[in-house]
Short mmCIF file of C-alpha atoms in Angstrom, two decimals:
data_model
loop_
_atom_site.label_atom_id
_atom_site.label_comp_id
_atom_site.label_asym_id
_atom_site.label_seq_id
_atom_site.Cartn_x
_atom_site.Cartn_y
_atom_site.Cartn_z
CA UNK A 233 -14.07 -9.03 -19.91
CA UNK A 234 -17.64 -10.20 -19.43
CA UNK A 235 -16.83 -12.57 -16.55
CA UNK A 236 -15.36 -9.77 -14.46
CA UNK A 237 -18.19 -7.40 -15.36
CA UNK A 238 -20.75 -9.94 -14.19
CA UNK A 239 -18.90 -10.56 -10.91
CA UNK A 240 -18.56 -6.87 -10.14
CA UNK A 241 -22.21 -6.18 -10.88
CA UNK A 242 -23.31 -9.16 -8.77
CA UNK A 243 -21.41 -7.86 -5.75
CA UNK A 244 -23.12 -4.46 -5.92
CA UNK A 245 -19.98 -2.54 -5.07
CA UNK A 246 -20.26 1.08 -3.93
CA UNK A 247 -19.77 3.34 -6.93
CA UNK A 248 -16.50 5.23 -7.22
CA UNK A 249 -18.01 7.56 -9.78
CA UNK A 250 -20.96 9.06 -7.94
CA UNK A 251 -20.48 11.89 -5.45
CA UNK A 252 -22.26 11.64 -2.11
CA UNK A 253 -24.70 14.31 -3.36
CA UNK A 254 -25.54 12.09 -6.36
CA UNK A 255 -23.55 14.09 -8.89
CA UNK A 256 -21.61 12.05 -11.47
CA UNK A 257 -17.85 12.21 -11.00
CA UNK A 258 -15.83 13.87 -13.74
CA UNK A 259 -12.10 14.35 -14.12
CA UNK A 260 -12.52 17.86 -12.73
CA UNK A 261 -14.41 16.57 -9.68
CA UNK A 262 -11.96 13.80 -8.82
CA UNK A 263 -10.16 15.75 -6.08
CA UNK A 264 -13.49 16.33 -4.34
CA UNK A 265 -14.43 12.69 -4.75
CA UNK A 266 -11.03 11.66 -3.47
CA UNK A 267 -11.66 13.62 -0.28
CA UNK A 268 -14.94 11.75 0.19
CA UNK A 269 -13.30 8.35 -0.31
CA UNK A 270 -10.55 9.20 2.12
CA UNK A 271 -13.05 10.27 4.76
CA UNK A 272 -15.06 7.07 4.39
CA UNK A 273 -12.19 4.62 4.74
CA UNK A 274 -10.69 6.50 7.68
CA UNK A 275 -14.02 6.74 9.48
CA UNK A 276 -15.18 3.19 8.80
CA UNK A 277 -12.05 1.02 8.53
CA UNK A 278 -8.59 2.29 9.48
CA UNK A 279 -9.27 5.23 11.79
CA UNK A 280 -8.12 8.82 11.56
CA UNK A 281 -4.40 9.56 11.52
CA UNK A 282 -3.18 12.63 13.42
CA UNK A 283 -1.85 15.69 11.65
CA UNK A 284 1.67 15.31 10.32
CA UNK A 285 4.31 16.77 12.67
CA UNK A 286 6.36 19.67 11.33
CA UNK A 287 9.69 18.92 13.03
CA UNK A 288 10.60 15.49 11.67
CA UNK A 289 14.35 14.93 11.45
CA UNK A 290 16.94 12.14 11.42
CA UNK A 291 19.41 11.45 14.23
CA UNK A 292 22.29 9.17 13.27
CA UNK A 293 22.56 6.11 15.50
CA UNK A 294 25.75 4.52 14.13
CA UNK A 295 28.43 5.26 11.60
CA UNK A 296 27.58 4.54 7.96
CA UNK A 297 28.68 1.21 6.53
CA UNK A 298 30.40 1.62 3.14
CA UNK A 299 31.05 -2.08 2.61
CA UNK A 300 27.60 -3.53 2.16
CA UNK A 301 26.75 -5.83 -0.76
CA UNK A 302 30.39 -6.42 -1.73
CA UNK A 303 31.19 -2.76 -1.25
CA UNK A 304 28.57 -1.58 -3.75
CA UNK A 305 26.22 -0.05 -1.20
CA UNK A 306 26.44 2.50 1.61
CA UNK A 307 24.22 1.84 4.62
CA UNK A 308 23.00 4.62 6.91
CA UNK A 309 21.24 4.11 10.25
CA UNK A 310 19.24 6.74 12.11
CA UNK A 311 16.24 7.47 14.27
CA UNK A 312 13.27 9.29 12.75
CA UNK A 313 12.45 11.81 15.46
CA UNK A 314 9.50 14.19 15.90
CA UNK A 315 7.24 15.83 18.47
CA UNK A 316 3.96 14.20 19.48
CA UNK A 317 1.23 15.40 21.88
CA UNK A 318 3.08 13.54 24.64
CA UNK A 319 6.61 14.62 23.87
CA UNK A 320 9.41 13.78 21.49
CA UNK A 321 9.43 10.29 20.08
CA UNK A 322 11.51 8.34 17.56
CA UNK A 323 11.81 5.03 15.75
CA UNK A 324 14.83 3.47 13.99
CA UNK A 325 15.15 3.28 10.20
CA UNK A 326 17.87 2.64 7.66
CA UNK A 327 18.72 3.73 4.13
CA UNK A 328 20.92 1.92 1.61
CA UNK A 329 22.39 3.83 -1.31
CA UNK A 330 23.97 2.30 -4.43
CA UNK A 331 27.45 3.78 -4.86
CA UNK A 332 27.15 3.69 -8.64
CA UNK A 333 23.57 4.76 -9.41
CA UNK A 334 22.02 3.70 -12.68
CA UNK A 335 22.91 6.20 -15.39
CA UNK A 336 24.80 8.25 -12.83
CA UNK A 337 21.52 9.85 -11.74
CA UNK A 338 19.96 10.15 -8.32
CA UNK A 339 18.32 6.80 -7.54
CA UNK A 340 14.63 6.28 -6.86
CA UNK A 341 13.82 4.74 -3.48
CA UNK A 342 11.71 1.87 -2.20
CA UNK A 343 10.63 2.13 1.44
CA UNK A 344 10.11 -1.43 2.65
CA UNK A 345 7.99 -2.23 5.70
CA UNK A 346 9.32 -5.47 7.18
CA UNK A 347 8.43 -8.05 9.80
CA UNK A 348 12.02 -8.29 10.99
CA UNK A 349 14.86 -5.79 11.48
CA UNK A 350 17.29 -7.92 9.46
CA UNK A 351 19.22 -6.49 6.49
CA UNK A 352 19.18 -8.26 4.14
CA UNK A 353 16.19 -10.43 4.98
CA UNK A 354 14.20 -13.17 3.27
CA UNK A 355 11.61 -10.49 2.47
CA UNK A 356 14.19 -7.77 1.75
CA UNK A 357 16.71 -8.81 -0.96
CA UNK A 358 18.83 -5.70 -0.59
CA UNK A 359 21.51 -6.51 -3.14
CA UNK A 360 18.99 -7.30 -5.87
CA UNK A 361 17.11 -4.06 -5.16
CA UNK A 362 20.20 -1.86 -5.23
CA UNK A 363 21.64 -3.70 -8.26
CA UNK A 364 18.42 -2.74 -10.06
CA UNK A 365 19.33 0.91 -9.50
CA UNK A 366 17.28 1.69 -6.42
CA UNK A 367 18.07 3.04 -3.01
CA UNK A 368 16.22 1.08 -0.35
CA UNK A 369 14.96 2.11 3.08
CA UNK A 370 13.51 -0.15 5.73
CA UNK A 371 11.33 0.08 8.83
CA UNK A 372 10.84 -2.84 11.20
CA UNK A 373 7.17 -2.46 11.99
CA UNK A 374 7.26 -3.39 15.67
CA UNK A 375 9.82 -0.62 16.26
CA UNK A 376 6.83 1.65 15.61
CA UNK A 377 4.30 -0.15 17.81
CA UNK A 378 3.64 -3.76 18.78
CA UNK A 379 1.52 -6.02 16.61
CA UNK A 380 -1.07 -6.75 19.27
CA UNK A 381 -3.82 -5.07 21.27
CA UNK A 382 -1.40 -3.18 23.52
CA UNK A 383 -1.76 0.55 22.86
CA UNK A 384 0.60 1.58 25.65
CA UNK A 385 3.86 1.20 23.70
CA UNK A 386 5.60 2.91 20.81
CA UNK A 387 3.75 5.54 18.83
CA UNK A 388 0.42 4.24 20.17
CA UNK A 389 1.33 5.62 23.59
CA UNK A 390 2.21 9.07 22.23
CA UNK A 391 -1.26 10.03 20.98
CA UNK A 392 -4.53 10.11 22.97
CA UNK A 393 -7.66 8.20 21.97
CA UNK A 394 -6.68 4.55 22.46
CA UNK A 395 -6.76 4.31 26.23
CA UNK A 396 -9.21 1.82 27.70
CA UNK A 397 -12.17 1.38 25.37
CA UNK A 398 -10.93 2.79 22.11
CA UNK A 399 -12.92 5.57 20.47
CA UNK A 400 -15.02 4.36 17.50
CA UNK A 401 -12.83 5.99 14.86
CA UNK A 402 -9.47 5.82 16.64
CA UNK A 403 -6.58 4.84 14.40
CA UNK A 404 -5.52 1.22 14.45
CA UNK A 405 -2.08 -0.31 14.12
CA UNK A 406 -2.19 -0.37 10.28
CA UNK A 407 -2.64 3.39 10.28
CA UNK A 408 0.16 3.79 12.83
CA UNK A 409 2.60 1.84 10.68
CA UNK A 410 1.51 3.82 7.62
CA UNK A 411 1.98 7.08 9.54
CA UNK A 412 5.53 6.00 10.36
CA UNK A 413 6.22 5.34 6.67
CA UNK A 414 5.23 8.93 5.96
CA UNK A 415 7.54 10.20 8.67
CA UNK A 416 10.45 8.31 7.07
CA UNK A 417 9.34 9.90 3.81
CA UNK A 418 9.60 13.30 5.53
CA UNK A 419 13.26 12.56 6.24
CA UNK A 420 14.00 11.28 2.74
CA UNK A 421 12.41 14.35 1.17
CA UNK A 422 15.16 16.51 2.69
CA UNK A 423 17.99 14.61 0.96
CA UNK A 424 19.76 15.69 -2.21
CA UNK A 425 21.29 12.30 -3.12
CA UNK A 426 18.05 10.50 -4.07
CA UNK A 427 15.21 11.26 -6.47
CA UNK A 428 12.55 12.47 -4.06
CA UNK A 429 9.90 12.45 -6.81
CA UNK A 430 10.25 8.66 -7.16
CA UNK A 431 9.75 7.08 -3.75
CA UNK A 432 7.64 3.93 -3.51
CA UNK A 433 6.33 2.14 -0.41
CA UNK A 434 6.09 -1.65 -0.34
CA UNK A 435 5.04 -4.43 2.01
CA UNK A 436 3.71 -7.97 2.30
CA UNK A 437 0.55 -9.32 3.93
CA UNK A 438 -0.54 -6.97 6.75
CA UNK A 439 2.30 -4.69 5.73
CA UNK A 440 1.00 -4.82 2.16
CA UNK A 441 -2.23 -3.40 3.57
CA UNK A 442 -0.09 -0.80 5.32
CA UNK A 443 1.77 0.11 2.13
CA UNK A 444 -1.49 0.71 0.29
CA UNK A 445 -2.80 2.83 3.15
CA UNK A 446 0.40 4.88 3.30
CA UNK A 447 0.32 5.56 -0.45
CA UNK A 448 -3.40 6.33 -0.32
CA UNK A 449 -3.05 8.84 2.52
CA UNK A 450 0.20 10.50 1.42
CA UNK A 451 0.29 11.74 -2.16
CA UNK A 452 4.04 12.29 -2.03
CA UNK A 453 4.55 8.56 -2.50
CA UNK A 454 5.07 7.88 -6.20
CA UNK A 455 3.89 4.28 -5.91
CA UNK A 456 2.29 1.76 -3.59
CA UNK A 457 3.23 -1.93 -3.83
CA UNK A 458 1.06 -4.51 -2.08
CA UNK A 459 2.08 -8.17 -1.93
CA UNK A 460 -0.55 -10.75 -0.88
CA UNK A 461 -2.42 -8.16 1.20
CA UNK A 462 -5.84 -9.81 0.83
CA UNK A 463 -8.68 -8.90 3.18
CA UNK A 464 -8.79 -5.21 4.13
CA UNK A 465 -5.93 -4.67 1.70
CA UNK A 466 -6.04 -5.21 -2.07
CA UNK A 467 -8.93 -7.71 -2.22
CA UNK A 468 -12.57 -6.82 -2.74
CA UNK A 469 -14.31 -7.92 0.47
CA UNK A 470 -17.82 -8.72 -0.73
CA UNK A 471 -18.07 -12.48 -1.35
CA UNK A 472 -14.31 -13.04 -1.20
CA UNK A 473 -12.98 -16.47 -0.28
CA UNK A 474 -10.84 -17.05 2.79
CA UNK A 475 -10.49 -14.21 5.28
CA UNK A 476 -13.30 -11.69 5.63
CA UNK A 477 -14.32 -8.96 8.07
CA UNK A 478 -15.65 -11.28 10.77
CA UNK A 479 -12.40 -13.23 11.05
CA UNK A 480 -9.95 -10.37 10.66
CA UNK A 481 -11.66 -8.14 13.22
CA UNK A 482 -11.96 -11.01 15.69
CA UNK A 483 -8.30 -12.01 15.46
CA UNK A 484 -6.75 -8.60 14.72
CA UNK A 485 -9.21 -5.94 15.94
CA UNK A 486 -6.35 -3.62 16.84
CA UNK A 487 -5.32 -3.21 13.19
CA UNK A 488 -8.43 -1.13 12.54
CA UNK A 489 -10.70 1.42 14.13
CA UNK A 490 -13.36 -0.22 16.35
CA UNK A 491 -16.13 0.75 13.90
CA UNK A 492 -14.87 -1.74 11.30
CA UNK A 493 -15.99 -4.78 13.28
CA UNK A 494 -19.60 -3.63 12.87
CA UNK A 495 -19.43 -4.97 9.31
CA UNK A 496 -18.67 -8.56 10.33
CA UNK A 497 -20.96 -10.72 8.17
CA UNK A 498 -22.45 -7.43 6.89
CA UNK A 499 -20.03 -6.62 4.07
CA UNK A 500 -22.91 -5.65 1.79
CA UNK A 501 -23.79 -2.89 4.26
CA UNK A 502 -20.36 -1.31 4.01
CA UNK A 503 -20.45 2.12 2.32
CA UNK A 504 -17.09 1.23 0.75
CA UNK A 505 -14.96 -1.67 -0.37
CA UNK A 506 -11.23 -1.96 -0.97
CA UNK A 507 -11.39 -0.27 -4.38
CA UNK A 508 -11.95 2.94 -2.40
CA UNK A 509 -8.51 2.50 -0.85
CA UNK A 510 -6.65 1.75 -4.08
CA UNK A 511 -8.48 4.49 -6.00
CA UNK A 512 -6.87 7.02 -3.65
CA UNK A 513 -3.48 6.14 -5.15
CA UNK A 514 -4.49 7.27 -8.66
CA UNK A 515 -2.90 8.70 -10.76
CA UNK A 516 0.31 7.43 -9.16
CA UNK A 517 1.67 3.91 -9.69
CA UNK A 518 -0.14 0.92 -8.18
CA UNK A 519 1.32 -2.61 -7.91
CA UNK A 520 -0.76 -5.53 -6.65
CA UNK A 521 0.74 -9.02 -6.38
CA UNK A 522 -0.92 -12.32 -5.50
CA UNK A 523 0.12 -15.93 -4.93
CA UNK A 524 -1.83 -18.64 -6.74
CA UNK A 525 -2.27 -20.89 -3.68
CA UNK A 526 -3.03 -18.02 -1.31
CA UNK A 527 -6.79 -18.54 -1.27
CA UNK A 528 -6.98 -16.88 2.15
CA UNK A 529 -6.08 -13.60 0.42
CA UNK A 530 -8.09 -14.50 -2.74
CA UNK A 531 -6.12 -13.62 -5.91
CA UNK A 532 -9.31 -13.24 -7.98
CA UNK A 533 -10.59 -10.50 -5.66
CA UNK A 534 -7.19 -8.78 -5.71
CA UNK A 535 -7.27 -8.78 -9.51
CA UNK A 536 -10.83 -7.45 -9.41
CA UNK A 537 -9.67 -4.49 -7.32
CA UNK A 538 -6.89 -3.69 -9.80
CA UNK A 539 -9.32 -3.82 -12.73
CA UNK A 540 -11.90 -1.59 -11.05
CA UNK A 541 -9.26 0.89 -9.90
CA UNK A 542 -7.83 1.26 -13.39
CA UNK A 543 -11.11 2.85 -14.45
CA UNK A 544 -10.18 5.79 -12.23
CA UNK A 545 -6.81 6.06 -13.96
CA UNK A 546 -8.53 6.06 -17.34
CA UNK A 547 -10.91 8.80 -16.20
CA UNK A 548 -7.98 10.94 -15.08
CA UNK A 549 -6.09 10.29 -18.32
CA UNK A 550 -8.88 10.51 -20.89
CA UNK A 551 -11.77 12.24 -19.15
CA UNK A 552 -13.96 9.17 -19.79
CA UNK A 553 -14.94 6.23 -17.58
CA UNK A 554 -14.53 2.91 -19.42
CA UNK A 555 -17.29 0.34 -19.16
CA UNK A 556 -16.71 -2.65 -16.90
CA UNK A 557 -16.28 -4.98 -19.88
CA UNK A 558 -13.77 -2.66 -21.61
CA UNK A 559 -10.71 -3.91 -19.76
CA UNK A 560 -7.53 -3.74 -21.81
CA UNK A 561 -3.83 -4.13 -21.16
CA UNK A 562 -0.73 -2.31 -22.34
CA UNK A 563 1.43 -5.43 -22.68
CA UNK A 564 -0.64 -7.08 -25.39
CA UNK A 565 -2.39 -9.62 -23.18
CA UNK A 566 -6.11 -10.23 -23.13
CA UNK A 567 -8.18 -11.66 -20.31
CA UNK A 568 -11.45 -13.46 -20.76
CA UNK A 569 -10.84 -15.21 -17.43
CA UNK A 570 -9.09 -14.53 -14.18
CA UNK A 571 -5.27 -14.59 -14.38
CA UNK A 572 -3.53 -17.93 -13.89
CA UNK A 573 -0.32 -18.65 -12.00
CA UNK A 574 2.67 -17.00 -13.66
CA UNK A 575 0.72 -14.28 -15.47
CA UNK A 576 1.39 -10.56 -15.21
CA UNK A 577 -0.76 -7.69 -16.46
CA UNK A 578 -0.21 -3.98 -16.98
CA UNK A 579 -3.57 -2.34 -17.41
CA UNK A 580 -4.31 0.12 -20.19
CA UNK A 581 -2.64 3.44 -19.44
CA UNK A 582 0.37 1.71 -17.93
CA UNK A 583 0.09 2.72 -14.28
CA UNK A 584 -1.58 -0.30 -12.67
CA UNK A 585 0.29 -3.61 -12.44
CA UNK A 586 -1.04 -7.00 -11.34
CA UNK A 587 0.71 -10.35 -11.18
CA UNK A 588 -0.01 -13.75 -9.68
CA UNK A 589 2.90 -16.12 -9.16
CA UNK A 590 2.90 -19.84 -8.39
CA UNK A 591 3.11 -20.81 -4.73
CA UNK A 592 1.83 -19.75 -1.36
CA UNK A 593 1.67 -16.68 0.87
CA UNK A 594 5.23 -15.32 0.74
CA UNK A 595 7.25 -12.30 -0.44
CA UNK A 596 9.56 -13.86 -2.99
CA UNK A 597 12.32 -12.65 -5.30
CA UNK A 598 9.85 -13.20 -8.11
CA UNK A 599 7.49 -10.67 -6.52
CA UNK A 600 10.26 -8.12 -6.06
CA UNK A 601 11.37 -8.58 -9.67
CA UNK A 602 7.83 -7.97 -10.87
CA UNK A 603 7.51 -4.73 -8.90
CA UNK A 604 10.97 -3.41 -9.75
CA UNK A 605 10.55 -4.17 -13.45
CA UNK A 606 7.22 -2.34 -13.54
CA UNK A 607 8.47 0.64 -11.53
CA UNK A 608 11.60 0.89 -13.65
CA UNK A 609 9.46 1.23 -16.76
CA UNK A 610 8.39 4.57 -15.31
CA UNK A 611 11.24 5.67 -13.08
CA UNK A 612 14.04 5.04 -15.58
CA UNK A 613 12.49 5.01 -19.06
CA UNK A 614 9.90 7.75 -18.97
CA UNK A 615 10.90 11.40 -18.88
CA UNK A 616 7.76 12.04 -16.88
CA UNK A 617 4.87 9.93 -15.70
#
């Protein structure tokens, strides 16, 4: 796709395939390169997460509900509890299990990060998800820590480094929400009634950014699904339309480490861009969704990230890095332009999905159907992936 190649070259994006010592990246060197990418985005954008606690466990908060979704689903409610530097701490979560799993097998799981605690919710169509054969878990993000500059509540209060003037590389709220998703994953990994090898994390907007970060930082997640995550999420930042570093760090500085604001109106000085984040998810499944009218998030830049990232997947699958103009798709589509509203693409190799639906910034049933259909192609049809 010559158009995309020209745009990528014009933006002079940092190279995924050159080690910091100048050595070309090979399949065998990817783990070392991955460690470099992880260090860069933690240091420069999201902040460093603390070490994972070793004592994470679930404490039931109410009796299970066996009558959800017309009696097809069992709901469980519990606190995810663990020790922090300032004592024991917990946050509420819930898990919903289909009573008749698809094929009689243990169901895969989608962990959904939501803006509200409601079940179901306009962003969390529980019955559709479980009817598709999935178990579904949910975290209400402000049960973890507030979505503002207050670092004295929730998990923010349980770790040092954010008091007063925050340290340059202190973790921001996106990292805190992602850390919580991994702690729920800790709990789910102990269960014998779900398929613990097939757990995805999903979110919309700022929580789409969070879902990508969680999947990037925690390789136990089988997939990361980002809906309309835009700036500092799935969209390439250099020359994007709508929101960019200056705006997002002025309005939401607490989402990031303080260092990130240094790149306001200096995106070309960043030693990274968002393809560093999504590349960390390879070779696991990556879903990126856009909305056609969501110019603030910039669908073209979200598609660009998916296309660039798939080159990492091809390296890991074939040992070769495809050229920028050698973009191909597994579902028979071709692209000599950016995708239009209603189009969906599965990139060559089958592990990276992109779609753009009609409409505005929203997490719709259409988005969920796109993600579940793609994930099911791996979780239910492939013996291994």
